[in-house]
Amino acid sequence: MKPALLEVMRMNRICRMVLATCLGSFILVIFYFQSMLHPVMRRNPFGVDICCRKGSRSPLQELYNPIQLELSNTAVLHQMRRDQVTDTCRANSAMNRKRRVLTPNDLRHLVVDEDHELIYCYVPKVACTNWKRLMMVLTGRGKYSDPMEIPANEAHVSANLKTLSQYSIPEINHRLKSYLKFLFVREPFERLVSAYRNKFTQKYNTSFHKRYGTKIIKRQRKNATQEALRKGDDVKFEEFVAYLIDPHTQREEPFNEHWQTVYSLCHPCHIHYDLVGKYETLEDDSNYVLQLAGVGSYLKFPTYAKSTRTTDEMTTEFFQNISSEHQTQLYEVYKLDFLMFNYSVPNYLKLE
């Protein structure tokens, strides 16, 4: 059965279970932005004419005001994903009220493409390198044509892309209202294992070993050797999990972006995302965004088989040695990401 069809079936079940409570407007920076009040595929959902590029329709118009009156299966699927986020935010509105104000600093992950009126919230370990490459092509005005010719390290140079945090408050407000906003998500624990494997099992990631590995070993490993305390390059997954659920960790500083929740990186209960792409349907969802942006005829999402990719089977193995108590505590940390993006509780979990 196709992933998209399985997702629709899961959503139908979850929609009947979610309890909706009252959701008010959220304050974004110092102005009001009603983020989650879009009804089902209504025409012109903003109540005003959407600004579009000269001589063409904007991505928002293509999405919400399609020329074809009959909605495609893809459009319906993405509407269901938006509804899932909205329902989860409503059901957890008490948590959202704790954080009513976003500052420009909270918008550092939202990459802006002025030419095509796009805002992309990048989530590490969810194909963000290739999506940053695409955004460099889209914003480069001819400087780049093939995204795969852009070196991975260059895609992560902050100066190469402009983020929403660099704009004034009125400019932020305008773009949030007028641009198509999208993000890509992944099964939370698969993403977590991917981050662990990349940052703590690769010898070249010495900066992560020094900054986080040494700290994790010092706190979580009894009788650690002086070499381990100095290098921090042999962190066990069990120690990494213990570090994440340790209340001291969460009080000390925000999680690193590679294992921070999508809820905290992209603020989907404060910012209305028009499209939620998924790692499991990465190519289709990515090309749908490019189609809406009017560049789908000549720009495609890069595809290649990655032999080192973290799989569900691999994730299952990593959780074998995690106690049920720690599994339960870790699930609580990432629970909103599971619910909001319609990921089932993994079968391998032994929740208390």
CSV table of C-alpha atoms in Angstrom, one decimal:
chain,number,residue,atom,x,y,z
A,1,MET,CA,0.0,0.0,0.0
A,2,LYS,CA,1.4,3.5,-0.9
A,3,PRO,CA,2.7,5.7,1.9
A,4,ALA,CA,0.3,8.5,1.0
A,5,LEU,CA,-2.7,6.1,1.1
A,6,LEU,CA,-1.6,4.7,4.5
A,7,GLU,CA,-1.2,8.3,5.7
A,8,VAL,CA,-4.8,9.2,4.7
A,9,MET,CA,-6.1,6.1,6.5
A,10,ARG,CA,-4.2,7.0,9.7
A,11,MET,CA,-5.4,10.6,9.5
A,12,ASN,CA,-9.0,9.5,9.3
A,13,ARG,CA,-8.6,7.6,12.5
A,14,ILE,CA,-6.7,10.4,14.3
A,15,CYS,CA,-9.2,13.1,13.3
A,16,ARG,CA,-11.9,11.2,15.1
A,17,MET,CA,-9.8,11.0,18.2
A,18,VAL,CA,-8.4,14.5,18.6
A,19,LEU,CA,-10.2,16.7,21.0
A,20,ALA,CA,-10.3,20.3,19.8
A,21,THR,CA,-10.3,23.1,22.2
A,22,CYS,CA,-10.5,26.8,21.5
A,23,LEU,CA,-7.6,28.3,19.6
A,24,GLY,CA,-7.1,32.0,19.6
A,25,SER,CA,-4.7,34.2,17.7
A,26,PHE,CA,-1.0,34.1,18.5
A,27,ILE,CA,1.2,37.1,18.8
A,28,LEU,CA,4.1,36.9,16.4
A,29,VAL,CA,7.0,39.3,17.4
A,30,ILE,CA,4.9,42.3,18.4
A,31,PHE,CA,2.0,42.0,16.0
A,32,TYR,CA,-1.0,39.7,15.7
A,33,PHE,CA,-0.9,36.9,13.2
A,34,GLN,CA,-3.8,34.6,12.9
A,35,SER,CA,-2.0,31.5,11.9
A,36,MET,CA,-4.3,28.5,12.0
A,37,LEU,CA,-7.7,29.8,10.9
A,38,HIS,CA,-7.8,28.7,7.3
A,39,PRO,CA,-10.9,26.6,6.5
A,40,VAL,CA,-10.8,23.7,4.1
A,41,MET,CA,-9.4,24.8,0.7
A,42,ARG,CA,-11.5,27.9,0.6
A,43,ARG,CA,-10.8,30.3,-2.3
A,44,ASN,CA,-8.7,33.3,-1.4
A,45,PRO,CA,-8.2,32.3,2.3
A,46,PHE,CA,-6.6,35.6,3.3
A,47,GLY,CA,-9.7,37.7,2.5
A,48,VAL,CA,-7.6,40.0,0.3
A,49,ASP,CA,-6.1,39.6,-3.2
A,50,ILE,CA,-2.8,37.7,-2.8
A,51,CYS,CA,0.1,39.6,-4.2
A,52,CYS,CA,1.6,37.8,-7.1
A,53,ARG,CA,4.7,38.1,-9.3
A,54,LYS,CA,4.3,40.1,-12.5
A,55,GLY,CA,2.8,38.1,-15.3
A,56,SER,CA,2.2,35.0,-13.3
A,57,ARG,CA,0.2,33.5,-10.4
A,58,SER,CA,1.8,33.3,-7.0
A,59,PRO,CA,2.4,29.9,-5.3
A,60,LEU,CA,-0.4,30.7,-2.8
A,61,GLN,CA,-2.8,31.3,-5.6
A,62,GLU,CA,-1.8,28.1,-7.3
A,63,LEU,CA,-2.4,26.2,-4.0
A,64,TYR,CA,-5.6,27.8,-2.7
A,65,ASN,CA,-7.2,29.2,-5.9
A,66,PRO,CA,-6.4,26.5,-8.4
A,67,ILE,CA,-7.4,27.1,-12.0
A,68,GLN,CA,-8.8,23.6,-12.0
A,69,LEU,CA,-11.9,23.6,-9.8
A,70,GLU,CA,-11.6,19.9,-9.0
A,71,LEU,CA,-9.0,19.3,-6.3
A,72,SER,CA,-6.2,16.8,-7.1
A,73,ASN,CA,-5.4,13.9,-4.7
A,74,THR,CA,-2.2,15.7,-3.9
A,75,ALA,CA,-4.1,18.9,-2.9
A,76,VAL,CA,-6.5,16.9,-0.7
A,77,LEU,CA,-3.6,15.1,1.0
A,78,HIS,CA,-1.9,18.3,1.8
A,79,GLN,CA,-5.1,19.8,3.1
A,80,MET,CA,-5.4,16.8,5.5
A,81,ARG,CA,-1.8,17.4,6.7
A,82,ARG,CA,-2.6,21.0,7.4
A,83,ASP,CA,-5.8,20.0,9.3
A,84,GLN,CA,-3.8,17.5,11.3
A,85,VAL,CA,-1.4,20.3,12.4
A,86,THR,CA,-4.3,22.6,13.2
A,87,ASP,CA,-6.2,19.9,15.2
A,88,THR,CA,-3.1,19.1,17.2
A,89,CYS,CA,-2.4,22.7,18.0
A,90,ARG,CA,-6.0,23.2,19.2
A,91,ALA,CA,-5.8,20.1,21.3
A,92,ASN,CA,-2.6,21.4,22.9
A,93,SER,CA,-3.6,25.0,23.1
A,94,ALA,CA,-2.7,25.3,26.8
A,95,MET,CA,0.9,24.4,25.9
A,96,ASN,CA,0.9,27.0,23.1
A,97,ARG,CA,-0.3,29.7,25.4
A,98,LYS,CA,2.9,29.4,27.4
A,99,ARG,CA,4.8,30.7,24.4
A,100,ARG,CA,2.7,33.5,22.9
A,101,VAL,CA,5.5,35.7,21.6
A,102,LEU,CA,8.0,34.9,18.9
A,103,THR,CA,11.0,37.1,18.3
A,104,PRO,CA,12.9,37.5,15.0
A,105,ASN,CA,15.5,35.2,16.5
A,106,ASP,CA,12.9,32.4,16.4
A,107,LEU,CA,12.7,32.8,12.6
A,108,ARG,CA,16.3,31.9,11.8
A,109,HIS,CA,15.3,28.6,10.2
A,110,LEU,CA,12.8,30.2,7.8
A,111,VAL,CA,14.6,30.7,4.5
A,112,VAL,CA,13.1,33.3,2.1
A,113,ASP,CA,12.9,33.3,-1.7
A,114,GLU,CA,11.7,36.7,-2.8
A,115,ASP,CA,11.6,35.9,-6.5
A,116,HIS,CA,9.2,33.0,-6.1
A,117,GLU,CA,7.4,34.1,-2.9
A,118,LEU,CA,8.5,31.0,-0.9
A,119,ILE,CA,9.4,30.6,2.8
A,120,TYR,CA,11.1,27.3,3.7
A,121,CYS,CA,11.6,26.2,7.3
A,122,TYR,CA,14.6,23.9,7.2
A,123,VAL,CA,14.8,20.9,9.6
A,124,PRO,CA,18.2,19.3,9.9
A,125,LYS,CA,18.2,15.6,9.0
A,126,VAL,CA,15.2,16.0,6.7
A,127,ALA,CA,16.9,16.5,3.3
A,128,CYS,CA,17.7,20.1,4.3
A,129,THR,CA,21.0,20.1,2.4
A,130,ASN,CA,19.3,19.4,-0.9
A,131,TRP,CA,16.5,21.8,-0.2
A,132,LYS,CA,19.0,24.6,0.7
A,133,ARG,CA,20.7,23.8,-2.6
A,134,LEU,CA,17.4,24.2,-4.4
A,135,MET,CA,16.8,27.5,-2.6
A,136,MET,CA,20.2,28.7,-3.7
A,137,VAL,CA,19.2,27.9,-7.3
A,138,LEU,CA,15.9,29.7,-6.9
A,139,THR,CA,17.4,32.8,-5.3
A,140,GLY,CA,20.6,32.9,-7.3
A,141,ARG,CA,19.2,34.6,-10.3
A,142,GLY,CA,21.1,32.5,-12.8
A,143,LYS,CA,24.2,32.0,-10.6
A,144,TYR,CA,23.4,28.3,-10.2
A,145,SER,CA,21.5,25.9,-12.4
A,146,ASP,CA,22.2,22.4,-11.1
A,147,PRO,CA,21.6,22.1,-7.4
A,148,MET,CA,23.9,19.1,-7.1
A,149,GLU,CA,26.9,21.2,-8.4
A,150,ILE,CA,26.7,23.2,-5.1
A,151,PRO,CA,29.0,21.6,-2.5
A,152,ALA,CA,27.1,20.5,0.7
A,153,ASN,CA,29.3,22.7,2.9
A,154,GLU,CA,28.5,25.7,0.7
A,155,ALA,CA,24.7,25.1,1.1
A,156,HIS,CA,25.1,25.5,4.9
A,157,VAL,CA,26.9,28.8,4.7
A,158,SER,CA,24.4,31.2,6.4
A,159,ALA,CA,25.3,34.1,4.1
A,160,ASN,CA,24.2,32.2,1.0
A,161,LEU,CA,20.5,32.3,2.0
A,162,LYS,CA,18.4,35.0,3.6
A,163,THR,CA,16.2,34.1,6.6
A,164,LEU,CA,13.0,35.8,7.8
A,165,SER,CA,14.8,37.0,11.0
A,166,GLN,CA,16.7,39.5,8.8
A,167,TYR,CA,13.6,41.5,7.9
A,168,SER,CA,11.8,44.3,9.8
A,169,ILE,CA,8.6,43.4,11.6
A,170,PRO,CA,6.3,44.9,8.9
A,171,GLU,CA,8.3,43.0,6.3
A,172,ILE,CA,8.0,39.7,8.3
A,173,ASN,CA,4.3,40.2,8.6
A,174,HIS,CA,3.9,40.8,4.8
A,175,ARG,CA,5.8,37.7,3.9
A,176,LEU,CA,4.1,35.5,6.3
A,177,LYS,CA,0.8,36.6,4.9
A,178,SER,CA,1.7,36.6,1.2
A,179,TYR,CA,4.3,33.9,0.6
A,180,LEU,CA,3.8,30.1,0.5
A,181,LYS,CA,5.3,28.6,3.6
A,182,PHE,CA,6.5,25.0,3.7
A,183,LEU,CA,8.6,22.6,5.7
A,184,PHE,CA,9.6,18.9,5.6
A,185,VAL,CA,9.3,16.5,8.5
A,186,ARG,CA,10.4,12.9,9.3
A,187,GLU,CA,9.5,10.2,11.7
A,188,PRO,CA,10.9,11.8,14.9
A,189,PHE,CA,13.0,8.8,16.2
A,190,GLU,CA,14.3,8.0,12.8
A,191,ARG,CA,15.5,11.6,12.5
A,192,LEU,CA,17.0,11.4,16.0
A,193,VAL,CA,19.0,8.2,15.2
A,194,SER,CA,20.1,9.8,12.0
A,195,ALA,CA,21.4,12.8,14.0
A,196,TYR,CA,23.2,10.6,16.5
A,197,ARG,CA,24.9,8.5,13.7
A,198,ASN,CA,26.0,11.6,11.9
A,199,LYS,CA,27.2,13.7,14.8
A,200,PHE,CA,28.6,11.1,17.2
A,201,THR,CA,29.7,8.1,15.2
A,202,GLN,CA,31.6,9.9,12.4
A,203,LYS,CA,35.2,10.7,13.4
A,204,TYR,CA,35.3,13.9,11.4
A,205,ASN,CA,32.7,15.6,13.6
A,206,THR,CA,35.2,16.7,16.2
A,207,SER,CA,33.4,19.9,16.9
A,208,PHE,CA,30.3,18.0,18.1
A,209,HIS,CA,32.4,15.6,20.0
A,210,LYS,CA,34.1,18.5,21.9
A,211,ARG,CA,31.0,20.5,22.5
A,212,TYR,CA,28.4,17.8,23.2
A,213,GLY,CA,30.2,14.5,23.4
A,214,THR,CA,32.5,15.5,26.3
A,215,LYS,CA,29.5,16.9,28.2
A,216,ILE,CA,27.4,13.8,27.6
A,217,ILE,CA,30.1,11.4,28.8
A,218,LYS,CA,30.9,13.5,31.8
A,219,ARG,CA,27.2,13.5,32.9
A,220,GLN,CA,26.1,10.0,31.8
A,221,ARG,CA,29.1,7.7,32.0
A,222,LYS,CA,30.3,6.3,35.3
A,223,ASN,CA,34.1,5.8,35.6
A,224,ALA,CA,34.7,7.5,32.2
A,225,THR,CA,38.4,7.4,31.1
A,226,GLN,CA,40.3,10.6,30.9
A,227,GLU,CA,40.6,10.1,27.1
A,228,ALA,CA,36.9,9.7,26.7
A,229,LEU,CA,36.3,12.9,28.8
A,230,ARG,CA,38.8,14.7,26.7
A,231,LYS,CA,37.8,13.5,23.2
A,232,GLY,CA,34.0,12.8,23.6
A,233,ASP,CA,34.1,10.7,20.4
A,234,ASP,CA,32.6,7.5,21.6
A,235,VAL,CA,29.1,8.5,23.0
A,236,LYS,CA,26.8,5.6,23.2
A,237,PHE,CA,23.2,6.0,22.0
A,238,GLU,CA,21.9,5.1,25.5
A,239,GLU,CA,24.0,8.0,26.9
A,240,PHE,CA,22.7,10.3,24.2
A,241,VAL,CA,19.1,9.5,25.1
A,242,ALA,CA,19.8,9.9,28.8
A,243,TYR,CA,21.3,13.4,28.0
A,244,LEU,CA,18.2,14.4,26.1
A,245,ILE,CA,15.7,13.4,28.8
A,246,ASP,CA,17.8,14.9,31.6
A,247,PRO,CA,15.9,18.0,33.0
A,248,HIS,CA,19.3,19.7,33.5
A,249,THR,CA,19.9,19.5,29.8
A,250,GLN,CA,16.7,21.2,28.9
A,251,ARG,CA,17.2,23.9,31.6
A,252,GLU,CA,20.8,24.6,30.5
A,253,GLU,CA,20.2,25.6,26.9
A,254,PRO,CA,18.0,24.8,23.9
A,255,PHE,CA,18.6,21.5,22.1
A,256,ASN,CA,21.0,21.6,19.1
A,257,GLU,CA,19.0,22.1,15.9
A,258,HIS,CA,19.9,18.5,14.7
A,259,TRP,CA,17.8,17.0,17.6
A,260,GLN,CA,15.5,19.9,18.4
A,261,THR,CA,11.8,19.2,17.8
A,262,VAL,CA,10.2,20.5,14.6
A,263,TYR,CA,7.6,22.1,16.9
A,264,SER,CA,10.4,24.3,18.4
A,265,LEU,CA,12.3,24.9,15.2
A,266,CYS,CA,9.5,26.0,12.9
A,267,HIS,CA,6.7,27.0,15.4
A,268,PRO,CA,3.8,25.4,13.4
A,269,CYS,CA,1.3,26.4,16.0
A,270,HIS,CA,2.2,30.1,15.6
A,271,ILE,CA,2.9,30.1,11.9
A,272,HIS,CA,0.5,28.6,9.4
A,273,TYR,CA,2.4,26.3,7.0
A,274,ASP,CA,0.7,25.9,3.6
A,275,LEU,CA,2.5,22.6,2.8
A,276,VAL,CA,3.9,19.9,5.1
A,277,GLY,CA,6.2,17.7,3.1
A,278,LYS,CA,7.4,14.4,4.4
A,279,TYR,CA,10.7,12.5,4.1
A,280,GLU,CA,8.7,9.4,3.3
A,281,THR,CA,7.3,11.1,0.2
A,282,LEU,CA,10.2,13.5,-0.3
A,283,GLU,CA,10.5,13.5,-4.1
A,284,ASP,CA,6.7,13.9,-4.8
A,285,ASP,CA,6.2,16.6,-2.1
A,286,SER,CA,9.3,18.5,-3.2
A,287,ASN,CA,8.3,18.5,-6.8
A,288,TYR,CA,4.8,19.7,-5.9
A,289,VAL,CA,6.3,22.7,-4.2
A,290,LEU,CA,8.4,23.4,-7.3
A,291,GLN,CA,5.3,23.0,-9.4
A,292,LEU,CA,3.4,25.6,-7.4
A,293,ALA,CA,6.4,27.9,-7.6
A,294,GLY,CA,6.2,27.7,-11.4
A,295,VAL,CA,9.6,26.1,-11.9
A,296,GLY,CA,8.6,22.5,-12.0
A,297,SER,CA,9.2,22.2,-15.7
A,298,TYR,CA,13.0,22.8,-15.4
A,299,LEU,CA,13.9,22.2,-11.8
A,300,LYS,CA,13.5,18.9,-10.0
A,301,PHE,CA,14.4,17.7,-6.5
A,302,PRO,CA,17.7,15.9,-6.7
A,303,THR,CA,17.3,12.1,-6.3
A,304,TYR,CA,20.0,9.6,-5.6
A,305,ALA,CA,20.2,6.4,-3.5
A,306,LYS,CA,22.0,7.2,-0.2
A,307,SER,CA,23.5,3.9,1.1
A,308,THR,CA,24.1,5.4,4.6
A,309,ARG,CA,20.5,6.5,5.1
A,310,THR,CA,19.0,5.7,8.5
A,311,THR,CA,16.0,3.4,8.1
A,312,ASP,CA,13.2,2.2,10.3
A,313,GLU,CA,14.9,-1.1,10.8
A,314,MET,CA,18.1,0.6,11.9
A,315,THR,CA,16.1,2.8,14.3
A,316,THR,CA,14.5,-0.3,15.8
A,317,GLU,CA,17.9,-1.7,16.6
A,318,PHE,CA,19.2,1.4,18.3
A,319,PHE,CA,16.2,1.4,20.6
A,320,GLN,CA,16.7,-2.2,21.7
A,321,ASN,CA,18.9,-1.3,24.6
A,322,ILE,CA,16.9,1.7,25.8
A,323,SER,CA,14.9,1.0,28.9
A,324,SER,CA,11.1,1.4,28.8
A,325,GLU,CA,11.3,4.2,31.3
A,326,HIS,CA,13.7,6.2,29.1
A,327,GLN,CA,11.7,5.4,26.0
A,328,THR,CA,8.6,6.8,27.6
A,329,GLN,CA,10.4,10.0,28.7
A,330,LEU,CA,11.9,10.4,25.3
A,331,TYR,CA,8.6,10.0,23.6
A,332,GLU,CA,7.2,12.8,25.8
A,333,VAL,CA,9.9,15.1,24.5
A,334,TYR,CA,9.0,14.4,20.9
A,335,LYS,CA,5.3,13.7,21.4
A,336,LEU,CA,4.0,16.8,19.6
A,337,ASP,CA,6.0,16.0,16.5
A,338,PHE,CA,4.5,12.5,16.5
A,339,LEU,CA,1.0,13.8,16.8
A,340,MET,CA,1.2,16.9,14.7
A,341,PHE,CA,2.7,15.2,11.7
A,342,ASN,CA,0.6,12.0,12.0
A,343,TYR,CA,3.4,9.5,13.0
A,344,SER,CA,2.2,6.4,14.9
A,345,VAL,CA,3.9,5.3,18.1
A,346,PRO,CA,6.6,2.9,16.9
A,347,ASN,CA,5.9,-0.8,17.4
A,348,TYR,CA,9.3,-1.3,19.0
A,349,LEU,CA,8.6,1.1,21.9
A,350,LYS,CA,7.8,-0.3,25.3
A,351,LEU,CA,6.0,2.7,26.8
A,352,GLU,CA,5.1,2.7,30.5
